[in-house]
Amino acid sequence: MSEDRKKDTPEQAEFRAYCKDWLASHVQEAPPVRLPQSAIEIMHTPQMDYLRKWQGEAYAAGLIGCDYPVAEGGGGRTGCQLIANQEMQAANKPFLPNILGLGMAAPTIHIHGKQGIREKLLPRLFSCEDVWCQGFSEPGAGSDLANVQTFAEKKGDKWVINGHKVWTSLAHFADWMILLLRTDKTDKYDGLSYFVVPIKSELGKSVEVRPLIKITGETGFNEVFFDNLEVSEDYLLEDLGKGWQVAQTTLLHERGAGPFVTPSSGGATSGGSGAKEGLHVGGAHSLINLAKSSARNGRTAADDPVIRDKIMEMIIRQEGSKQGARRGRVEGLCDHPMRIPLQSKLVMSEIRQDAGALAMEIEGAASSLYINDDNAPAGGEWPLAYMNSYGVTIAAGTSEIQRNILGERVLGMAKSK
Amino acid sequence: MTQPKNFAFGDDEKMLRDTARKFLEDSLPTDKLHQLVAGNPDLYRDPESLWDEDLWQKIIELGWTTVIVPEDDGGMGMSLVALAALIEESGRVGLPSPFMVTANSSLVLRECKTAPASRLLGEIAEGKAVTLATTTKNGSWLAADCDVELSDGMLNGTAWFVQDARKVDSFIVKAKNSSGIALYEVDFDAENMEIIPDAIIDLTRDQAHIKFNNVQVSDEQLLAAAGQGCAALDRAEPGILTLVSADICGAAEWQLQTTVEYTKVREQFDHQLGYFQAVKHPLVNLMIMIDHAKSLTYNAACAYDTEPENAAKFARMAKARASDAAAFASNRSIQFHGGIGFTWECFVHLYTKRQKHNQILYGDASYQRAKLADLLMGPVAA
Ligand SMILES: Cc1cc2nc3c(=O)[nH]c(=O)nc-3n(C[C@H](O)[C@H](O)[C@H](O)COP(=O)(O)OP(=O)(O)OC[C@H]3O[C@@H](n4cnc5c(N)ncnc54)[C@H](O)[C@@H]3O)c2cc1C
């Protein structure tokens, strides 16, 4: 982090000092319940209420949406979200719950939304008064996202929507959804349009949300059914038939490669166990402490040369990716402008998965103990983290799709099917 | 201390690097390199030292050997980042030259802080080529391990794995007596010294072991007195690891791009090879490894100058990741060229061999990780 501070602009430096001050005086109450490892596993209202309060306070203090225009509820600053993120992470704050809103809906609405809509929706998104979800995937449209079949038809001055979305994270809390759908069945790509739609107000009427259970036993994603949901044309982003182009903005940000930095406060959660810190704060370095405090096959894991080698490999990969992000901002040291940005989602998700697997290897026999066992080391968070890591290598474009994109767009190799 | 955000890679460094890239691409296209070093495939050929001395003279004129020589000693006193960028470019073209060994020598000399070391740095700035004779027969990279004895002003013993020994004007020889490790400069044609070329896999370099049989040394040659040599070598080590990593990154990028190009021109089953994900995805993995290695290398280079307390840690990370990238680049570049990739005539073997050599130099990936673990975790309990 230190190297980032070295050359703050005057605006950034002043803002950083402000963030530090505010964070130092901000009182963070302890969560009333165990918090999940990330926002897309928020299951219960007490979890959401606690996190929503935190996001609201951080927004009110100006640490969220810093780089968006003031008229849209932002801070009107330049290059300051990164600063706020660094300081919130350093202060070990809980994660922000409205992750799909902040990370994807906000930049998409800002770039493509109509005037009036942006000013109406974004302030409530930043403050977490409105929770957002992303309705892209469908049973028949996963990696092949452009195959979505959810359909909107114009009736009078309204659009009427019917269809079935799946894997919709946070839909069970969501007030609003960014929605990729079809307005023309004859053209795969140019038949797509992009809406923002209110869903909470329509629950039990034209919208139904059914939770799905993950391999971990947690909930967090859902199926969403639309049965004649009526929305105003104001909620269409860009023109009809431009849905695929708008979706690219969403996807680019989802993969960490877009122009807007996603507000992120790190991820300290209730327990502060190694797993949670390992994934967010200290990174792979937390595996060192885990190895020192774990016994496997009858001896201290930290003395096992194979384990040491594997931990070092994880730490090196993580540092490589951190330094890569730094190098990505030095034009003279990058031969292709998208080469590093397009790697970030793939690399981070696979590091996370491999770190989870390694943590379980370090814990040895005790890694069999899950979150509901009192004897589980680190509260059983590592096995949970390992399993949850598949969410990250599958969601937002699977690792295989990321490799296709990198091979084709960056290396220029022939397009695969 | 903190590092600048841009790794201290500014306009001057970029200009130097861009000029170097252009110069090397023009001077040493790969077919020319192949002609230069791979003319004789005979399995039982004598060890050779094949390089373009005129090209080296031009490199000296361009000032590359002065880059990290301090201004007081007649050099440019630039950052290690600038030098790493030049080494990366020389790795990209597989340059056979005493450039890297001379750079490594300069790093050691800068740490000696003696008049003879200063004098030699000045000579390097003027074009003298120097290499390190510091490795033991059992391949130890540790500063304290030494097979050459110093007594009564004489050197006896053998230095092993001396890099580009036949391209240099003198050697920095590590020798030990009861007070510890000393460093001496010994001329290429010193008396009672035998340079025995090794027959090595790498066609772009030469290597030798050097026998000292009562080689006389004087105070003018004494770069670091007995007891001072280890510290100088240890302080230089992160810099050396960084430069080898930079060479690897350049060479690996050549391996990647050359193989990617081949997947665009070769078709099978009515598709370019790159269409097949069994070809595409490993090349993406390679790209990611190279990017890690390169980012870690520039971080290590920058740390060497601006954050010395972390230099060893970051250098070991860079060399570990770079060595793994080198191995994978070599593996996939041959495999994805198919039968032609297995021939002497295809250029990829030149880089595979250079990379194999690079992987070993100053410790391979698992060695670096073991050393890193000692730094970050403490030693293994007895
Ligand atoms: C935890 C989690 C949260 C999610 N949240 C949301 C959300 O909020 N909103 C939303 O819209 N979606 C969400 N998703 C859905 C996610 O985007 C899709 O699961 C993902 O795009 C993959 O689609 P799929 O599940 O249909 O798998 P498929 O596309 O059927 O893929 C199955 C396997 O085949 C591979 N494959 C497919 N095509 C190719 C190809 N061309 N080349 C090589 N391999 C290929 C895939 O990589 C994968 O391994 C979430 C998913 C998860 C796991």
Short mmCIF file of N, CA and C in Angstrom, two decimals, chain A residues 2-4 6-8 12 285 288 291-292 302-303 308-309 311-313 315-317 319-321 323-324 326-327 330 332-333 335 339-340 343 346-347 400 403-404 406-408 410-417, chain B residues 2-7 9 14 17 21 253 257 260 263-264 272 274-275 277 280-281 283-285 287-288 290-292 294-296 298-299 302 314 317 320-321 324 366 369 372-374 376-381:
data_model
loop_
_atom_site.label_atom_id
_atom_site.label_comp_id
_atom_site.label_asym_id
_atom_site.label_seq_id
_atom_site.Cartn_x
_atom_site.Cartn_y
_atom_site.Cartn_z
N SER A 2 2.01 1.16 0.67
CA SER A 2 2.79 2.38 0.89
C SER A 2 3.11 3.08 -0.42
N GLU A 3 3.40 2.30 -1.46
CA GLU A 3 3.82 2.94 -2.71
C GLU A 3 2.67 3.73 -3.33
N ASP A 4 1.42 3.35 -3.01
CA ASP A 4 0.28 4.08 -3.56
C ASP A 4 0.20 5.48 -2.96
N LYS A 6 2.61 7.31 -2.04
CA LYS A 6 3.75 8.15 -2.35
C LYS A 6 3.38 9.33 -3.23
N LYS A 7 2.59 9.05 -4.25
CA LYS A 7 2.34 10.15 -5.17
C LYS A 7 0.85 10.45 -5.33
N ASP A 8 0.15 10.63 -4.22
CA ASP A 8 -1.22 11.11 -4.29
C ASP A 8 -1.23 12.51 -4.91
N GLN A 12 -6.19 13.93 -3.77
CA GLN A 12 -6.19 12.62 -3.14
C GLN A 12 -5.59 12.68 -1.73
N HIS A 285 -0.64 -14.15 3.12
CA HIS A 285 0.25 -14.11 4.28
C HIS A 285 -0.40 -14.74 5.51
N ILE A 288 0.59 -18.20 6.66
CA ILE A 288 1.78 -18.44 7.49
C ILE A 288 1.36 -18.66 8.94
N ALA A 291 -0.34 -21.92 9.35
CA ALA A 291 0.59 -23.05 9.36
C ALA A 291 1.32 -23.15 10.70
N LYS A 292 1.59 -22.00 11.30
CA LYS A 292 2.30 -22.04 12.59
C LYS A 292 1.40 -22.56 13.70
N ALA A 302 3.94 -25.63 9.73
CA ALA A 302 4.94 -24.65 9.29
C ALA A 302 6.32 -25.27 9.14
N ASP A 303 6.52 -26.48 9.68
CA ASP A 303 7.83 -27.13 9.55
C ASP A 303 7.86 -28.14 8.40
N ARG A 308 5.56 -25.36 3.21
CA ARG A 308 6.24 -24.06 3.11
C ARG A 308 6.35 -23.64 1.65
N ASP A 309 6.73 -24.59 0.81
CA ASP A 309 6.87 -24.28 -0.62
C ASP A 309 5.54 -23.81 -1.20
N ILE A 311 2.95 -22.49 0.38
CA ILE A 311 2.55 -21.18 0.91
C ILE A 311 3.31 -20.08 0.18
N MET A 312 4.61 -20.31 -0.03
CA MET A 312 5.39 -19.28 -0.73
C MET A 312 4.85 -19.09 -2.14
N GLU A 313 4.49 -20.18 -2.78
CA GLU A 313 3.96 -20.04 -4.13
C GLU A 313 2.68 -19.18 -4.13
N ILE A 315 1.86 -16.88 -1.90
CA ILE A 315 2.22 -15.49 -1.59
C ILE A 315 2.81 -14.82 -2.82
N ILE A 316 3.61 -15.55 -3.56
CA ILE A 316 4.24 -14.99 -4.77
C ILE A 316 3.18 -14.68 -5.83
N ARG A 317 2.23 -15.60 -5.99
CA ARG A 317 1.17 -15.33 -6.98
C ARG A 317 0.38 -14.09 -6.58
N GLU A 319 1.36 -11.57 -4.68
CA GLU A 319 2.18 -10.36 -4.86
C GLU A 319 2.30 -10.06 -6.36
N GLY A 320 2.41 -11.11 -7.17
CA GLY A 320 2.52 -10.91 -8.61
C GLY A 320 1.30 -10.20 -9.16
N SER A 321 0.15 -10.56 -8.63
CA SER A 321 -1.06 -9.95 -9.13
C SER A 321 -1.19 -8.51 -8.60
N GLN A 323 1.39 -6.52 -7.85
CA GLN A 323 2.35 -5.71 -8.61
C GLN A 323 1.89 -5.55 -10.06
N GLY A 324 1.14 -6.55 -10.54
CA GLY A 324 0.59 -6.45 -11.89
C GLY A 324 -0.40 -5.30 -12.00
N ARG A 326 -0.34 -2.70 -10.26
CA ARG A 326 0.48 -1.49 -10.23
C ARG A 326 1.12 -1.24 -11.61
N ARG A 327 1.65 -2.29 -12.20
CA ARG A 327 2.31 -2.13 -13.50
C ARG A 327 1.30 -1.77 -14.59
N VAL A 330 1.29 1.71 -15.44
CA VAL A 330 2.51 2.33 -16.00
C VAL A 330 2.57 1.97 -17.48
N GLY A 332 4.36 2.61 -20.05
CA GLY A 332 5.61 2.20 -20.68
C GLY A 332 6.00 0.76 -20.39
N LEU A 333 5.37 0.16 -19.37
CA LEU A 333 5.74 -1.21 -19.02
C LEU A 333 4.67 -2.22 -19.43
N ASP A 335 2.76 -3.76 -22.92
CA ASP A 335 2.73 -3.73 -24.38
C ASP A 335 1.31 -3.67 -24.93
N ARG A 339 -4.16 -6.05 -21.43
CA ARG A 339 -3.58 -7.34 -21.05
C ARG A 339 -3.66 -7.60 -19.55
N ILE A 340 -3.33 -6.62 -18.76
CA ILE A 340 -3.40 -6.83 -17.31
C ILE A 340 -4.81 -6.65 -16.76
N GLN A 343 -7.00 -9.67 -16.91
CA GLN A 343 -6.59 -10.86 -16.15
C GLN A 343 -7.14 -10.85 -14.73
N LEU A 346 -9.88 -13.38 -13.35
CA LEU A 346 -9.41 -14.77 -13.46
C LEU A 346 -8.35 -15.07 -12.40
N VAL A 347 -7.39 -14.19 -12.32
CA VAL A 347 -6.27 -14.45 -11.42
C VAL A 347 -6.71 -14.40 -9.95
N GLU A 400 -12.95 -20.39 -17.75
CA GLU A 400 -12.74 -20.83 -19.14
C GLU A 400 -13.08 -19.70 -20.11
N ARG A 403 -10.42 -17.11 -20.13
CA ARG A 403 -9.25 -17.52 -20.93
C ARG A 403 -9.53 -17.36 -22.43
N ASN A 404 -10.75 -17.64 -22.81
CA ASN A 404 -11.09 -17.37 -24.22
C ASN A 404 -10.91 -15.89 -24.54
N LEU A 406 -9.12 -13.58 -23.06
CA LEU A 406 -7.70 -13.15 -23.06
C LEU A 406 -6.98 -13.66 -24.31
N GLY A 407 -7.23 -14.91 -24.66
CA GLY A 407 -6.57 -15.49 -25.83
C GLY A 407 -6.97 -14.78 -27.11
N GLU A 408 -8.23 -14.38 -27.17
CA GLU A 408 -8.73 -13.78 -28.41
C GLU A 408 -8.48 -12.28 -28.46
N VAL A 410 -6.58 -10.31 -26.41
CA VAL A 410 -5.23 -9.81 -26.11
C VAL A 410 -4.18 -10.49 -27.00
N LEU A 411 -4.25 -11.81 -27.10
CA LEU A 411 -3.23 -12.50 -27.90
C LEU A 411 -3.64 -12.60 -29.37
N GLY A 412 -4.90 -12.32 -29.65
CA GLY A 412 -5.34 -12.33 -31.05
C GLY A 412 -5.47 -13.70 -31.67
N MET A 413 -5.67 -14.72 -30.84
CA MET A 413 -5.81 -16.07 -31.39
C MET A 413 -7.22 -16.28 -31.94
N ALA A 414 -7.34 -17.31 -32.77
CA ALA A 414 -8.62 -17.57 -33.43
C ALA A 414 -9.72 -17.75 -32.40
N LYS A 415 -10.93 -17.28 -32.75
CA LYS A 415 -12.06 -17.36 -31.84
C LYS A 415 -12.49 -18.81 -31.67
N SER A 416 -12.65 -19.21 -30.41
CA SER A 416 -13.19 -20.55 -30.13
C SER A 416 -14.70 -20.46 -30.12
N LYS A 417 -15.36 -21.59 -30.25
CA LYS A 417 -16.83 -21.60 -30.17
C LYS A 417 -17.28 -21.34 -28.75
N THR B 2 9.80 4.04 0.78
CA THR B 2 8.70 3.66 -0.10
C THR B 2 9.13 3.73 -1.56
N GLN B 3 8.44 2.95 -2.36
CA GLN B 3 8.74 2.93 -3.79
C GLN B 3 7.86 3.93 -4.53
N PRO B 4 8.37 4.54 -5.59
CA PRO B 4 7.49 5.34 -6.45
C PRO B 4 6.49 4.42 -7.16
N LYS B 5 5.29 4.95 -7.41
CA LYS B 5 4.23 4.15 -8.02
C LYS B 5 4.65 3.51 -9.34
N ASN B 6 5.44 4.24 -10.12
CA ASN B 6 5.74 3.78 -11.49
C ASN B 6 7.02 2.95 -11.56
N PHE B 7 7.45 2.37 -10.43
CA PHE B 7 8.66 1.55 -10.38
C PHE B 7 9.90 2.38 -10.78
N PHE B 9 10.17 3.90 -13.38
CA PHE B 9 10.31 3.75 -14.82
C PHE B 9 9.68 4.97 -15.49
N LYS B 14 12.23 4.84 -20.29
CA LYS B 14 11.45 4.36 -21.43
C LYS B 14 12.21 4.60 -22.74
N ARG B 17 15.03 2.16 -23.08
CA ARG B 17 14.50 0.82 -23.39
C ARG B 17 14.02 0.74 -24.84
N ARG B 21 15.37 -1.71 -27.69
CA ARG B 21 14.51 -2.72 -28.34
C ARG B 21 14.68 -2.66 -29.84
N GLU B 253 8.68 -13.80 -23.18
CA GLU B 253 7.76 -13.07 -24.05
C GLU B 253 8.00 -13.45 -25.51
N GLN B 257 5.07 -15.03 -27.78
CA GLN B 257 4.62 -14.40 -29.02
C GLN B 257 4.91 -15.27 -30.24
N VAL B 260 2.32 -18.06 -30.18
CA VAL B 260 1.00 -17.51 -30.55
C VAL B 260 0.95 -17.28 -32.07
N THR B 263 0.29 -20.42 -33.84
CA THR B 263 -1.10 -20.90 -33.75
C THR B 263 -2.02 -20.15 -34.70
N LYS B 264 -1.53 -19.03 -35.26
CA LYS B 264 -2.35 -18.29 -36.22
C LYS B 264 -2.09 -18.74 -37.65
N GLN B 272 -7.43 -22.75 -37.42
CA GLN B 272 -6.14 -22.35 -36.85
C GLN B 272 -5.96 -23.05 -35.50
N GLY B 274 -5.03 -21.99 -32.78
CA GLY B 274 -5.49 -21.18 -31.64
C GLY B 274 -6.97 -21.33 -31.36
N TYR B 275 -7.69 -21.88 -32.30
CA TYR B 275 -9.12 -22.14 -32.10
C TYR B 275 -9.32 -23.17 -30.98
N GLN B 277 -9.00 -24.90 -27.57
CA GLN B 277 -8.72 -24.37 -26.24
C GLN B 277 -7.59 -25.10 -25.53
N LYS B 280 -5.07 -22.77 -26.77
CA LYS B 280 -5.27 -21.37 -26.37
C LYS B 280 -5.09 -21.17 -24.86
N HIS B 281 -5.75 -21.98 -24.06
CA HIS B 281 -5.77 -21.71 -22.63
C HIS B 281 -4.40 -21.82 -21.96
N LEU B 283 -1.63 -21.08 -23.29
CA LEU B 283 -0.86 -19.90 -23.68
C LEU B 283 -1.33 -18.67 -22.89
N VAL B 284 -2.62 -18.64 -22.56
CA VAL B 284 -3.10 -17.58 -21.67
C VAL B 284 -2.48 -17.75 -20.28
N ASN B 285 -2.43 -18.99 -19.82
CA ASN B 285 -1.79 -19.22 -18.51
C ASN B 285 -0.34 -18.76 -18.53
N MET B 287 0.91 -16.42 -20.43
CA MET B 287 0.91 -14.96 -20.43
C MET B 287 0.78 -14.42 -19.00
N ILE B 288 -0.11 -15.04 -18.25
CA ILE B 288 -0.32 -14.59 -16.86
C ILE B 288 0.95 -14.80 -16.03
N ILE B 290 4.01 -14.88 -17.12
CA ILE B 290 5.01 -13.90 -17.54
C ILE B 290 4.69 -12.54 -16.94
N ASP B 291 3.41 -12.19 -16.93
CA ASP B 291 3.05 -10.89 -16.37
C ASP B 291 3.35 -10.81 -14.88
N HIS B 292 3.06 -11.88 -14.16
CA HIS B 292 3.47 -11.91 -12.75
C HIS B 292 4.97 -11.71 -12.64
N LYS B 294 7.12 -10.46 -14.64
CA LYS B 294 7.61 -9.14 -15.04
C LYS B 294 7.26 -8.10 -13.98
N SER B 295 6.05 -8.16 -13.46
CA SER B 295 5.66 -7.20 -12.43
C SER B 295 6.53 -7.37 -11.19
N LEU B 296 6.77 -8.61 -10.81
CA LEU B 296 7.60 -8.87 -9.64
C LEU B 296 9.04 -8.43 -9.89
N TYR B 298 10.09 -5.91 -11.88
CA TYR B 298 10.22 -4.45 -11.78
C TYR B 298 10.06 -3.99 -10.34
N ASN B 299 9.19 -4.69 -9.61
CA ASN B 299 9.07 -4.37 -8.19
C ASN B 299 10.38 -4.64 -7.46
N CYS B 302 12.97 -2.00 -8.40
CA CYS B 302 12.69 -0.73 -7.73
C CYS B 302 13.02 -0.83 -6.24
N PHE B 314 11.62 -9.46 -2.27
CA PHE B 314 11.00 -9.26 -3.59
C PHE B 314 11.82 -9.91 -4.71
N MET B 317 11.00 -13.57 -4.79
CA MET B 317 9.68 -13.76 -5.42
C MET B 317 9.81 -13.69 -6.94
N ALA B 320 11.68 -16.73 -8.42
CA ALA B 320 10.87 -17.95 -8.32
C ALA B 320 9.81 -17.97 -9.42
N ARG B 321 9.08 -16.89 -9.54
CA ARG B 321 7.99 -16.85 -10.52
C ARG B 321 8.56 -16.87 -11.93
N ASP B 324 9.67 -20.39 -12.93
CA ASP B 324 8.53 -21.24 -13.30
C ASP B 324 7.96 -20.83 -14.66
N SER B 366 12.28 -23.54 -6.70
CA SER B 366 12.04 -24.14 -5.38
C SER B 366 13.09 -23.66 -4.37
N ARG B 369 11.96 -20.26 -3.25
CA ARG B 369 10.82 -20.34 -2.32
C ARG B 369 11.27 -20.80 -0.93
N LEU B 372 12.81 -17.84 0.62
CA LEU B 372 11.76 -16.88 0.96
C LEU B 372 11.01 -17.33 2.22
N ALA B 373 10.77 -18.63 2.31
CA ALA B 373 10.08 -19.16 3.49
C ALA B 373 10.92 -18.89 4.74
N ASP B 374 12.23 -19.05 4.63
CA ASP B 374 13.08 -18.75 5.79
C ASP B 374 12.93 -17.28 6.19
N LEU B 376 10.27 -15.27 5.57
CA LEU B 376 8.92 -14.89 5.99
C LEU B 376 8.40 -15.71 7.16
N MET B 377 8.89 -16.95 7.28
CA MET B 377 8.33 -17.85 8.29
C MET B 377 9.34 -18.19 9.37
N GLY B 378 10.60 -17.82 9.16
CA GLY B 378 11.65 -18.29 10.06
C GLY B 378 12.06 -19.69 9.66
N PRO B 379 13.21 -20.15 10.16
CA PRO B 379 13.69 -21.47 9.75
C PRO B 379 12.82 -22.59 10.31
N VAL B 380 12.95 -23.75 9.70
CA VAL B 380 12.23 -24.93 10.18
C VAL B 380 12.77 -25.31 11.55
N ALA B 381 11.85 -25.65 12.47
CA ALA B 381 12.28 -26.08 13.80
C ALA B 381 13.14 -27.34 13.68
#
